[in-house]
């Protein structure tokens, strides 16, 4: 049995991280969740416009890279990559599962999620994937990092959000997801 990394240690780290992000750093973004079940596609699986739920405000750490300017026959263009680091517990409380294609609003710019990294583990263990029953209560996965790029979004098709939480993504028996 491990001496450190038990439930009391994990609880302390969760409380400290939550206080640090929400009360001290206070950097928030608007998170637009992609609504796949509301987006209509044509015969080829293409869509004229993506549908998104209304944004949820959530605290995070931000790792901004410098803007890169380029020009071609159509004019100049700007590109920027940004990494967003969220507490996994905060996302779980909002019933929010980050996925590629979601949008984040920061400083009046929209950033589209390119990839999700979920490998920052406390004590090198994730109880969700424990092989031994003796290590289920030790270690934890604390954060989710989203790598994004600056997206030129002309129009967002928003779906009203009820109660500040996204609908569950459980599949029901008739094959539809998130019934209304």
Tab-separated table of N, CA and C in Angstrom:
chain	number	residue	atom	x	y	z
A	1	UNK	N	0.843	-1.168	0.000
A	1	UNK	CA	0.000	0.000	0.000
A	1	UNK	C	0.894	1.238	0.000
A	2	UNK	N	0.521	2.227	-0.802
A	2	UNK	CA	1.301	3.460	-0.911
A	2	UNK	C	1.103	4.322	0.331
A	3	UNK	N	2.174	5.028	0.718
A	3	UNK	CA	2.132	5.886	1.898
A	3	UNK	C	1.551	7.264	1.556
A	4	UNK	N	1.856	7.763	0.368
A	4	UNK	CA	1.385	9.077	-0.061
A	4	UNK	C	0.477	8.934	-1.276
A	5	UNK	N	-0.313	9.965	-1.529
A	5	UNK	CA	-1.174	9.962	-2.708
A	5	UNK	C	-2.543	9.385	-2.451
A	6	UNK	N	-2.941	9.288	-1.189
A	6	UNK	CA	-4.262	8.761	-0.856
A	6	UNK	C	-5.351	9.807	-1.038
A	7	UNK	N	-6.542	9.476	-0.581
A	7	UNK	CA	-7.696	10.344	-0.795
A	7	UNK	C	-7.557	11.701	-0.114
A	8	UNK	N	-6.906	11.759	1.056
A	8	UNK	CA	-6.720	13.057	1.728
A	8	UNK	C	-5.753	13.943	0.948
A	9	UNK	N	-4.696	13.362	0.424
A	9	UNK	CA	-3.747	14.138	-0.380
A	9	UNK	C	-4.406	14.643	-1.661
A	10	UNK	N	-5.172	13.794	-2.298
A	10	UNK	CA	-5.853	14.164	-3.537
A	10	UNK	C	-6.870	15.269	-3.268
A	11	UNK	N	-7.609	15.161	-2.179
A	11	UNK	CA	-8.580	16.184	-1.815
A	11	UNK	C	-7.895	17.533	-1.577
A	12	UNK	N	-6.743	17.519	-0.911
A	12	UNK	CA	-5.988	18.752	-0.679
A	12	UNK	C	-5.568	19.387	-2.008
A	13	UNK	N	-5.050	18.596	-2.930
A	13	UNK	CA	-4.629	19.120	-4.221
A	13	UNK	C	-5.808	19.656	-5.035
A	14	UNK	N	-6.946	18.973	-4.982
A	14	UNK	CA	-8.130	19.459	-5.690
A	14	UNK	C	-8.556	20.824	-5.147
A	15	UNK	N	-8.583	20.958	-3.820
A	15	UNK	CA	-9.005	22.229	-3.210
A	15	UNK	C	-8.016	23.350	-3.523
A	16	UNK	N	-6.723	23.075	-3.437
A	16	UNK	CA	-5.715	24.091	-3.723
A	16	UNK	C	-5.755	24.522	-5.191
A	17	UNK	N	-5.866	23.573	-6.104
A	17	UNK	CA	-5.926	23.895	-7.527
A	17	UNK	C	-7.179	24.688	-7.877
A	18	UNK	N	-8.305	24.305	-7.298
A	18	UNK	CA	-9.554	25.015	-7.559
A	18	UNK	C	-9.479	26.447	-7.042
A	19	UNK	N	-8.945	26.630	-5.843
A	19	UNK	CA	-8.802	27.971	-5.282
A	19	UNK	C	-7.821	28.808	-6.100
A	20	UNK	N	-6.737	28.204	-6.515
A	20	UNK	CA	-5.739	28.920	-7.313
A	20	UNK	C	-6.327	29.397	-8.643
A	21	UNK	N	-7.017	28.512	-9.364
A	21	UNK	CA	-7.581	28.885	-10.662
A	21	UNK	C	-8.748	29.862	-10.553
A	22	UNK	N	-9.671	29.613	-9.624
A	22	UNK	CA	-10.891	30.416	-9.558
A	22	UNK	C	-10.746	31.717	-8.783
A	23	UNK	N	-9.914	31.737	-7.731
A	23	UNK	CA	-9.847	32.904	-6.860
A	23	UNK	C	-8.602	33.757	-7.040
A	24	UNK	N	-7.519	33.185	-7.516
A	24	UNK	CA	-6.267	33.943	-7.619
A	24	UNK	C	-5.957	34.285	-9.066
A	25	UNK	N	-5.879	33.297	-9.940
A	25	UNK	CA	-5.536	33.549	-11.344
A	25	UNK	C	-6.711	34.177	-12.084
A	26	UNK	N	-7.903	33.667	-11.911
A	26	UNK	CA	-9.151	34.199	-12.443
A	26	UNK	C	-9.146	34.438	-13.951
A	27	UNK	N	-8.586	33.543	-14.720
A	27	UNK	CA	-8.660	33.609	-16.179
A	27	UNK	C	-9.760	32.665	-16.634
A	28	UNK	N	-10.759	33.217	-17.314
A	28	UNK	CA	-11.893	32.416	-17.740
A	28	UNK	C	-12.054	32.490	-19.258
A	29	UNK	N	-12.604	31.431	-19.808
A	29	UNK	CA	-12.907	31.363	-21.236
A	29	UNK	C	-14.361	30.930	-21.397
A	30	UNK	N	-14.908	31.215	-22.570
A	30	UNK	CA	-16.220	30.706	-22.921
A	30	UNK	C	-16.041	29.428	-23.716
A	31	UNK	N	-16.655	28.346	-23.263
A	31	UNK	CA	-16.499	27.038	-23.915
A	31	UNK	C	-17.776	26.722	-24.682
A	32	UNK	N	-17.656	26.620	-26.009
A	32	UNK	CA	-18.768	26.264	-26.883
A	32	UNK	C	-18.642	24.787	-27.232
A	33	UNK	N	-19.571	23.986	-26.746
A	33	UNK	CA	-19.565	22.551	-27.012
A	33	UNK	C	-20.230	22.269	-28.357
A	34	UNK	N	-19.554	21.520	-29.209
A	34	UNK	CA	-20.074	21.140	-30.516
A	34	UNK	C	-21.266	20.206	-30.333
A	35	UNK	N	-22.367	20.498	-31.013
A	35	UNK	CA	-23.591	19.703	-30.908
A	35	UNK	C	-23.745	18.859	-32.162
A	36	UNK	N	-23.150	17.697	-32.175
A	36	UNK	CA	-23.163	16.822	-33.347
A	36	UNK	C	-24.572	16.382	-33.704
A	37	UNK	N	-25.386	16.059	-32.707
A	37	UNK	CA	-26.726	15.554	-32.979
A	37	UNK	C	-27.646	16.631	-33.553
A	38	UNK	N	-27.281	17.905	-33.429
A	38	UNK	CA	-28.088	18.999	-33.969
A	38	UNK	C	-27.565	19.514	-35.311
A	39	UNK	N	-26.410	19.061	-35.736
A	39	UNK	CA	-25.813	19.515	-36.986
A	39	UNK	C	-26.295	18.610	-38.114
A	40	UNK	N	-26.894	19.210	-39.129
A	40	UNK	CA	-27.404	18.423	-40.251
A	40	UNK	C	-26.320	18.268	-41.309
A	41	UNK	N	-26.260	17.101	-41.872
A	41	UNK	CA	-25.253	16.800	-42.892
A	41	UNK	C	-25.955	16.434	-44.190
A	42	UNK	N	-25.244	16.645	-45.297
A	42	UNK	CA	-25.794	16.270	-46.598
A	42	UNK	C	-25.447	14.811	-46.903
A	43	UNK	N	-25.665	14.385	-48.126
A	43	UNK	CA	-25.431	12.997	-48.540
A	43	UNK	C	-23.968	12.593	-48.354
A	44	UNK	N	-23.062	13.554	-48.490
A	44	UNK	CA	-21.634	13.262	-48.409
A	44	UNK	C	-21.072	13.380	-46.986
A	45	UNK	N	-21.937	13.647	-46.008
A	45	UNK	CA	-21.485	13.791	-44.633
A	45	UNK	C	-20.912	15.160	-44.319
A	46	UNK	N	-21.161	16.131	-45.201
A	46	UNK	CA	-20.668	17.484	-45.002
A	46	UNK	C	-21.774	18.346	-44.421
A	47	UNK	N	-21.388	19.405	-43.730
A	47	UNK	CA	-22.354	20.311	-43.136
A	47	UNK	C	-22.029	21.741	-43.518
A	48	UNK	N	-23.063	22.517	-43.808
A	48	UNK	CA	-22.864	23.927	-44.161
A	48	UNK	C	-22.492	24.753	-42.944
A	49	UNK	N	-22.924	24.372	-41.781
A	49	UNK	CA	-22.604	25.106	-40.556
A	49	UNK	C	-22.717	24.211	-39.353
A	50	UNK	N	-21.760	24.321	-38.458
A	50	UNK	CA	-21.794	23.536	-37.228
A	50	UNK	C	-22.746	24.186	-36.234
A	51	UNK	N	-23.338	23.369	-35.402
A	51	UNK	CA	-24.215	23.854	-34.335
A	51	UNK	C	-23.461	23.695	-33.012
A	52	UNK	N	-23.582	24.707	-32.147
A	52	UNK	CA	-22.918	24.695	-30.855
A	52	UNK	C	-23.925	25.050	-29.769
A	53	UNK	N	-23.694	24.520	-28.565
A	53	UNK	CA	-24.467	24.947	-27.412
A	53	UNK	C	-23.986	26.325	-26.989
A	54	UNK	N	-24.783	27.023	-26.180
A	54	UNK	CA	-24.362	28.308	-25.648
A	54	UNK	C	-23.119	28.101	-24.785
A	55	UNK	N	-22.287	29.136	-24.653
A	55	UNK	CA	-21.021	28.936	-23.939
A	55	UNK	C	-21.198	28.806	-22.431
A	56	UNK	N	-20.272	28.080	-21.840
A	56	UNK	CA	-20.158	27.975	-20.395
A	56	UNK	C	-18.849	28.644	-20.012
A	57	UNK	N	-18.894	29.478	-18.997
A	57	UNK	CA	-17.683	30.155	-18.540
A	57	UNK	C	-16.951	29.233	-17.568
A	58	UNK	N	-15.655	29.028	-17.829
A	58	UNK	CA	-14.877	28.114	-17.005
A	58	UNK	C	-13.451	28.643	-16.857
A	59	UNK	N	-12.892	28.474	-15.666
A	59	UNK	CA	-11.538	28.949	-15.365
A	59	UNK	C	-10.502	27.969	-15.900
A	60	UNK	N	-9.363	28.505	-16.340
A	60	UNK	CA	-8.297	27.658	-16.872
A	60	UNK	C	-6.978	28.420	-16.872
A	61	UNK	N	-5.910	27.695	-17.143
A	61	UNK	CA	-4.607	28.300	-17.411
A	61	UNK	C	-4.434	28.346	-18.920
A	62	UNK	N	-3.771	29.389	-19.405
A	62	UNK	CA	-3.638	29.569	-20.849
A	62	UNK	C	-2.168	29.707	-21.211
A	63	UNK	N	-1.751	28.954	-22.227
A	63	UNK	CA	-0.388	29.013	-22.758
A	63	UNK	C	-0.473	29.516	-24.193
A	64	UNK	N	-0.288	30.841	-24.373
A	64	UNK	CA	-0.401	31.453	-25.700
A	64	UNK	C	0.941	31.449	-26.407
A	65	UNK	N	0.905	31.124	-27.677
A	65	UNK	CA	2.080	31.239	-28.544
A	65	UNK	C	1.959	32.548	-29.313
A	66	UNK	N	3.051	32.997	-29.889
A	66	UNK	CA	3.040	34.230	-30.664
A	66	UNK	C	2.208	34.060	-31.931
A	67	UNK	N	1.645	35.174	-32.392
A	67	UNK	CA	0.893	35.161	-33.637
A	67	UNK	C	1.858	35.060	-34.813
A	68	UNK	N	1.441	34.362	-35.838
A	68	UNK	CA	2.242	34.233	-37.064
A	68	UNK	C	1.434	34.821	-38.216
A	69	UNK	N	2.030	35.761	-38.922
A	69	UNK	CA	1.366	36.425	-40.042
A	69	UNK	C	1.873	35.849	-41.346
A	70	UNK	N	0.973	35.676	-42.282
A	70	UNK	CA	1.345	35.211	-43.619
A	70	UNK	C	0.524	35.980	-44.641
A	71	UNK	N	1.037	36.070	-45.828
A	71	UNK	CA	0.273	36.736	-46.885
A	71	UNK	C	0.387	35.923	-48.163
A	72	UNK	N	-0.689	35.969	-48.950
A	72	UNK	CA	-0.721	35.283	-50.233
A	72	UNK	C	-1.541	36.130	-51.202
A	73	UNK	N	-1.990	35.546	-52.290
A	73	UNK	CA	-2.744	36.285	-53.297
A	73	UNK	C	-4.071	36.827	-52.771
A	74	UNK	N	-4.608	36.211	-51.707
A	74	UNK	CA	-5.899	36.618	-51.167
A	74	UNK	C	-5.772	37.643	-50.051
A	75	UNK	N	-4.569	37.996	-49.637
A	75	UNK	CA	-4.357	38.966	-48.566
A	75	UNK	C	-3.580	38.357	-47.419
A	76	UNK	N	-3.508	39.096	-46.340
A	76	UNK	CA	-2.750	38.615	-45.181
A	76	UNK	C	-3.651	37.812	-44.256
A	77	UNK	N	-3.043	36.932	-43.496
A	77	UNK	CA	-3.759	36.056	-42.582
A	77	UNK	C	-2.938	35.897	-41.314
A	78	UNK	N	-3.618	35.700	-40.190
A	78	UNK	CA	-2.938	35.510	-38.913
A	78	UNK	C	-3.269	34.115	-38.387
A	79	UNK	N	-2.303	33.505	-37.734
A	79	UNK	CA	-2.491	32.186	-37.138
A	79	UNK	C	-1.898	32.216	-35.738
A	80	UNK	N	-2.529	31.530	-34.817
A	80	UNK	CA	-2.035	31.463	-33.440
A	80	UNK	C	-2.485	30.159	-32.820
A	81	UNK	N	-1.592	29.522	-32.081
A	81	UNK	CA	-1.945	28.315	-31.331
A	81	UNK	C	-1.947	28.656	-29.851
A	82	UNK	N	-2.913	28.090	-29.150
A	82	UNK	CA	-3.074	28.353	-27.722
A	82	UNK	C	-3.374	27.031	-27.032
A	83	UNK	N	-2.752	26.814	-25.874
A	83	UNK	CA	-3.038	25.646	-25.053
A	83	UNK	C	-3.849	26.049	-23.835
A	84	UNK	N	-4.948	25.362	-23.593
A	84	UNK	CA	-5.812	25.626	-22.442
A	84	UNK	C	-5.714	24.448	-21.486
A	85	UNK	N	-5.522	24.732	-20.206
A	85	UNK	CA	-5.368	23.683	-19.199
A	85	UNK	C	-6.511	23.794	-18.197
A	86	UNK	N	-7.369	22.781	-18.173
A	86	UNK	CA	-8.544	22.760	-17.318
A	86	UNK	C	-8.383	21.724	-16.215
A	87	UNK	N	-9.028	21.988	-15.076
A	87	UNK	CA	-9.100	20.971	-14.025
A	87	UNK	C	-10.157	19.947	-14.427
A	88	UNK	N	-9.790	18.694	-14.391
A	88	UNK	CA	-10.691	17.623	-14.813
A	88	UNK	C	-11.948	17.574	-13.942
A	89	UNK	N	-11.803	17.855	-12.655
A	89	UNK	CA	-12.947	17.830	-11.745
A	89	UNK	C	-13.956	18.935	-12.087
A	90	UNK	N	-13.469	20.106	-12.487
A	90	UNK	CA	-14.364	21.199	-12.885
A	90	UNK	C	-15.160	20.813	-14.136
A	91	UNK	N	-14.506	20.184	-15.089
A	91	UNK	CA	-15.200	19.734	-16.298
A	91	UNK	C	-16.229	18.657	-15.964
A	92	UNK	N	-15.872	17.766	-15.054
A	92	UNK	CA	-16.785	16.694	-14.651
A	92	UNK	C	-18.032	17.280	-13.972
A	93	UNK	N	-17.855	18.335	-13.154
A	93	UNK	CA	-18.989	18.972	-12.481
A	93	UNK	C	-19.950	19.630	-13.473
A	94	UNK	N	-19.438	20.074	-14.612
A	94	UNK	CA	-20.269	20.680	-15.651
A	94	UNK	C	-20.809	19.655	-16.645
A	95	UNK	N	-20.457	18.394	-16.476
A	95	UNK	CA	-20.828	17.326	-17.412
A	95	UNK	C	-20.297	17.655	-18.807
A	96	UNK	N	-19.081	18.173	-18.859
A	96	UNK	CA	-18.466	18.622	-20.101
A	96	UNK	C	-17.303	17.704	-20.464
A	97	UNK	N	-17.414	17.071	-21.613
A	97	UNK	CA	-16.354	16.205	-22.123
A	97	UNK	C	-15.742	16.906	-23.330
A	98	UNK	N	-14.533	17.448	-23.200
A	98	UNK	CA	-13.914	18.151	-24.323
A	98	UNK	C	-13.629	17.208	-25.487
A	99	UNK	N	-13.886	17.715	-26.704
A	99	UNK	CA	-13.655	16.930	-27.906
A	99	UNK	C	-13.093	17.824	-29.000
A	100	UNK	N	-12.446	17.210	-29.956
A	100	UNK	CA	-11.930	17.933	-31.111
A	100	UNK	C	-13.109	18.558	-31.849
A	101	UNK	N	-12.976	19.829	-32.214
A	101	UNK	CA	-14.035	20.542	-32.915
A	101	UNK	C	-14.781	21.531	-32.040
A	102	UNK	N	-14.652	21.432	-30.720
A	102	UNK	CA	-15.277	22.410	-29.831
A	102	UNK	C	-14.590	23.763	-30.003
A	103	UNK	N	-15.264	24.830	-29.580
A	103	UNK	CA	-14.712	26.183	-29.681
A	103	UNK	C	-14.517	26.794	-28.315
A	104	UNK	N	-13.477	27.611	-28.185
A	104	UNK	CA	-13.237	28.377	-26.978
A	104	UNK	C	-13.158	29.851	-27.347
A	105	UNK	N	-13.792	30.688	-26.547
A	105	UNK	CA	-13.779	32.124	-26.750
A	105	UNK	C	-12.848	32.757	-25.731
A	106	UNK	N	-11.813	33.446	-26.221
A	106	UNK	CA	-10.860	34.125	-25.347
A	106	UNK	C	-10.424	35.416	-26.022
A	107	UNK	N	-10.587	36.527	-25.340
A	107	UNK	CA	-10.219	37.856	-25.834
A	107	UNK	C	-10.844	38.150	-27.202
A	108	UNK	N	-12.136	37.848	-27.336
A	108	UNK	CA	-12.916	38.087	-28.553
A	108	UNK	C	-12.412	37.326	-29.767
A	109	UNK	N	-11.682	36.262	-29.559
A	109	UNK	CA	-11.237	35.377	-30.629
A	109	UNK	C	-11.754	33.972	-30.350
A	110	UNK	N	-12.080	33.252	-31.404
A	110	UNK	CA	-12.525	31.876	-31.265
A	110	UNK	C	-11.378	30.937	-31.629
A	111	UNK	N	-11.188	29.919	-30.786
A	111	UNK	CA	-10.135	28.930	-31.003
A	111	UNK	C	-10.786	27.562	-31.085
A	112	UNK	N	-10.442	26.809	-32.135
A	112	UNK	CA	-11.004	25.473	-32.341
A	112	UNK	C	-10.057	24.423	-31.777
A	113	UNK	N	-10.621	23.452	-31.068
A	113	UNK	CA	-9.822	22.408	-30.422
A	113	UNK	C	-9.269	21.455	-31.473
A	114	UNK	N	-7.933	21.277	-31.454
A	114	UNK	CA	-7.248	20.355	-32.358
A	114	UNK	C	-6.962	19.013	-31.708
A	115	UNK	N	-6.587	19.045	-30.416
A	115	UNK	CA	-6.235	17.805	-29.731
A	115	UNK	C	-6.463	17.947	-28.236
A	116	UNK	N	-6.586	16.793	-27.581
A	116	UNK	CA	-6.802	16.731	-26.134
A	116	UNK	C	-5.713	15.862	-25.520
A	117	UNK	N	-5.061	16.380	-24.473
A	117	UNK	CA	-4.017	15.640	-23.770
A	117	UNK	C	-4.486	15.429	-22.336
A	118	UNK	N	-4.464	14.179	-21.901
A	118	UNK	CA	-4.954	13.855	-20.570
A	118	UNK	C	-3.963	12.911	-19.883
A	119	UNK	N	-2.736	13.375	-19.713
A	119	UNK	CA	-1.736	12.482	-19.131
A	119	UNK	C	-0.991	13.088	-17.954
A	120	UNK	N	-1.556	14.094	-17.301
A	120	UNK	CA	-0.944	14.649	-16.100
A	120	UNK	C	-1.527	13.930	-14.890
A	121	UNK	N	-0.774	12.987	-14.375
A	121	UNK	CA	-1.245	12.137	-13.290
A	121	UNK	C	-0.520	12.466	-11.989
A	122	UNK	N	-1.253	12.450	-10.892
A	122	UNK	CA	-0.675	12.611	-9.570
A	122	UNK	C	-0.243	11.239	-9.072
A	123	UNK	N	0.993	11.124	-8.658
A	123	UNK	CA	1.598	9.870	-8.203
A	123	UNK	C	1.710	8.863	-9.346
A	124	UNK	N	1.579	9.316	-10.576
A	124	UNK	CA	1.735	8.442	-11.737
A	124	UNK	C	0.630	7.427	-11.899
A	125	UNK	N	-0.491	7.641	-11.211
A	125	UNK	CA	-1.588	6.666	-11.255
A	125	UNK	C	-2.905	7.343	-11.582
A	126	UNK	N	-3.757	6.636	-12.266
A	126	UNK	CA	-5.119	7.067	-12.530
A	126	UNK	C	-6.036	5.950	-12.032
A	127	UNK	N	-6.830	6.214	-10.977
A	127	UNK	CA	-7.668	5.149	-10.424
A	127	UNK	C	-8.699	4.591	-11.409
A	128	UNK	N	-9.034	5.357	-12.452
A	128	UNK	CA	-9.976	4.849	-13.455
A	128	UNK	C	-9.388	3.689	-14.246
A	129	UNK	N	-8.057	3.598	-14.273
A	129	UNK	CA	-7.386	2.551	-15.050
A	129	UNK	C	-6.471	1.692	-14.175
A	130	UNK	N	-6.840	1.511	-12.915
A	130	UNK	CA	-6.021	0.724	-11.998
A	130	UNK	C	-6.159	-0.766	-12.308
A	131	UNK	N	-5.025	-1.440	-12.364
A	131	UNK	CA	-5.030	-2.882	-12.599
A	131	UNK	C	-5.184	-3.632	-11.278
A	132	UNK	N	-4.507	-3.151	-10.253
A	132	UNK	CA	-4.564	-3.778	-8.941
A	132	UNK	C	-5.617	-3.090	-8.078
A	133	UNK	N	-6.354	-3.852	-7.299
A	133	UNK	CA	-7.357	-3.262	-6.409
A	133	UNK	C	-6.713	-2.504	-5.257
A	134	UNK	N	-5.455	-2.766	-4.976
A	134	UNK	CA	-4.758	-2.070	-3.896
A	134	UNK	C	-4.367	-0.643	-4.238
A	135	UNK	N	-4.409	-0.277	-5.508
A	135	UNK	CA	-4.011	1.085	-5.909
A	135	UNK	C	-5.184	1.932	-6.387
A	136	UNK	N	-6.408	1.462	-6.194
A	136	UNK	CA	-7.576	2.209	-6.650
A	136	UNK	C	-7.715	3.536	-5.913
A	137	UNK	N	-7.335	3.585	-4.647
A	137	UNK	CA	-7.504	4.797	-3.845
A	137	UNK	C	-6.294	5.715	-3.877
A	138	UNK	N	-5.348	5.480	-4.773
A	138	UNK	CA	-4.129	6.283	-4.799
A	138	UNK	C	-3.924	6.890	-6.183
A	139	UNK	N	-3.492	8.157	-6.187
A	139	UNK	CA	-3.222	8.858	-7.431
A	139	UNK	C	-4.502	9.389	-8.060
A	140	UNK	N	-4.338	10.244	-9.050
A	140	UNK	CA	-5.493	10.815	-9.735
A	140	UNK	C	-5.045	11.508	-11.011
A	141	UNK	N	-5.979	11.684	-11.922
A	141	UNK	CA	-5.769	12.458	-13.134
A	141	UNK	C	-6.355	13.841	-12.879
A	142	UNK	N	-5.517	14.883	-12.927
A	142	UNK	CA	-5.936	16.209	-12.486
A	142	UNK	C	-6.390	17.142	-13.589
A	143	UNK	N	-5.756	17.099	-14.738
A	143	UNK	CA	-6.034	18.141	-15.715
A	143	UNK	C	-6.205	17.577	-17.117
A	144	UNK	N	-6.825	18.409	-17.944
A	144	UNK	CA	-6.977	18.127	-19.362
A	144	UNK	C	-6.442	19.331	-20.113
A	145	UNK	N	-5.550	19.091	-21.055
A	145	UNK	CA	-4.963	20.167	-21.848
A	145	UNK	C	-5.553	20.101	-23.250
A	146	UNK	N	-6.065	21.229	-23.716
A	146	UNK	CA	-6.613	21.316	-25.065
A	146	UNK	C	-5.709	22.198	-25.906
A	147	UNK	N	-5.238	21.667	-27.026
A	147	UNK	CA	-4.435	22.438	-27.966
A	147	UNK	C	-5.367	22.956	-29.052
A	148	UNK	N	-5.303	24.258	-29.312
A	148	UNK	CA	-6.243	24.893	-30.227
A	148	UNK	C	-5.526	25.764	-31.246
A	149	UNK	N	-6.257	26.174	-32.266
A	149	UNK	CA	-5.755	27.141	-33.240
A	149	UNK	C	-6.802	28.233	-33.431
A	150	UNK	N	-6.349	29.411	-33.811
A	150	UNK	CA	-7.234	30.540	-34.067
A	150	UNK	C	-8.150	30.202	-35.227
A	151	UNK	N	-9.444	30.358	-35.014
A	151	UNK	CA	-10.424	29.990	-36.028
A	151	UNK	C	-11.204	31.232	-36.433
A	152	UNK	N	-11.356	31.425	-37.717
A	152	UNK	CA	-12.131	32.549	-38.217
A	152	UNK	C	-13.585	32.109	-38.339
A	153	UNK	N	-14.339	32.324	-37.303
A	153	UNK	CA	-15.725	31.879	-37.253
A	153	UNK	C	-16.617	33.062	-37.600
A	154	UNK	N	-17.355	32.933	-38.683
A	154	UNK	CA	-18.230	34.013	-39.124
A	154	UNK	C	-19.568	33.995	-38.385
A	155	UNK	N	-20.082	32.806	-38.153
A	155	UNK	CA	-21.402	32.711	-37.539
A	155	UNK	C	-21.476	31.442	-36.701
A	156	UNK	N	-21.963	31.584	-35.469
A	156	UNK	CA	-22.161	30.423	-34.612
A	156	UNK	C	-23.640	30.101	-34.544
A	157	UNK	N	-23.985	28.852	-34.730
A	157	UNK	CA	-25.354	28.389	-34.547
A	157	UNK	C	-25.447	27.835	-33.133
A	158	UNK	N	-26.077	28.590	-32.248
A	158	UNK	CA	-26.098	28.229	-30.836
A	158	UNK	C	-27.384	27.520	-30.463
A	159	UNK	N	-27.267	26.582	-29.541
A	159	UNK	CA	-28.408	25.858	-28.998
A	159	UNK	C	-28.540	26.293	-27.543
A	160	UNK	N	-29.735	26.663	-27.091
A	160	UNK	CA	-29.888	27.097	-25.700
A	160	UNK	C	-29.456	26.020	-24.715
A	161	UNK	N	-28.821	26.465	-23.648
A	161	UNK	CA	-28.305	25.576	-22.617
A	161	UNK	C	-29.217	25.664	-21.408
A	162	UNK	N	-29.593	24.546	-20.850
A	162	UNK	CA	-30.521	24.533	-19.719
A	162	UNK	C	-29.785	24.257	-18.425
A	163	UNK	N	-29.946	25.139	-17.464
A	163	UNK	CA	-29.398	24.912	-16.128
A	163	UNK	C	-27.895	25.016	-16.025
A	164	UNK	N	-27.202	25.566	-17.022
A	164	UNK	CA	-25.762	25.740	-16.943
A	164	UNK	C	-24.958	24.469	-17.157
A	165	UNK	N	-25.608	23.347	-17.490
A	165	UNK	CA	-24.887	22.094	-17.718
A	165	UNK	C	-25.236	21.552	-19.089
A	166	UNK	N	-24.298	20.871	-19.689
A	166	UNK	CA	-24.546	20.245	-20.975
A	166	UNK	C	-25.345	18.975	-20.766
A	167	UNK	N	-26.149	18.583	-21.745
A	167	UNK	CA	-26.908	17.345	-21.595
A	167	UNK	C	-25.968	16.144	-21.552
A	168	UNK	N	-26.414	15.095	-20.890
A	168	UNK	CA	-25.620	13.875	-20.816
A	168	UNK	C	-25.470	13.283	-22.213
A	169	UNK	N	-24.388	12.572	-22.414
A	169	UNK	CA	-24.149	11.992	-23.738
A	169	UNK	C	-24.389	10.492	-23.732
A	170	UNK	N	-25.390	10.063	-22.984
A	170	UNK	CA	-25.729	8.642	-22.950
A	170	UNK	C	-26.625	8.307	-24.126
A	171	UNK	N	-26.361	7.191	-24.756
A	171	UNK	CA	-27.165	6.762	-25.896
A	171	UNK	C	-28.403	6.041	-25.380
A	172	UNK	N	-29.554	6.386	-25.934
A	172	UNK	CA	-30.792	5.750	-25.512
A	172	UNK	C	-31.120	4.604	-26.453
A	173	UNK	N	-32.151	3.836	-26.116
A	173	UNK	CA	-32.423	2.597	-26.837
A	173	UNK	C	-32.840	2.770	-28.281
A	174	UNK	N	-33.496	3.886	-28.618
A	174	UNK	CA	-33.937	4.034	-30.008
A	174	UNK	C	-32.852	4.587	-30.917
A	175	UNK	N	-31.634	4.762	-30.405
A	175	UNK	CA	-30.518	5.175	-31.233
A	175	UNK	C	-30.265	6.645	-31.284
A	176	UNK	N	-31.094	7.483	-30.638
A	176	UNK	CA	-30.858	8.926	-30.634
A	176	UNK	C	-30.078	9.323	-29.384
A	177	UNK	N	-29.281	10.361	-29.526
A	177	UNK	CA	-28.473	10.841	-28.421
A	177	UNK	C	-29.056	12.141	-27.915
A	178	UNK	N	-29.051	12.337	-26.609
A	178	UNK	CA	-29.511	13.563	-25.968
A	178	UNK	C	-30.904	13.976	-26.422
A	179	UNK	N	-31.926	13.178	-26.113
A	179	UNK	CA	-33.284	13.548	-26.526
A	179	UNK	C	-33.716	14.842	-25.842
A	180	UNK	N	-34.576	15.585	-26.511
A	180	UNK	CA	-35.056	16.872	-25.941
A	180	UNK	C	-36.339	16.684	-25.197
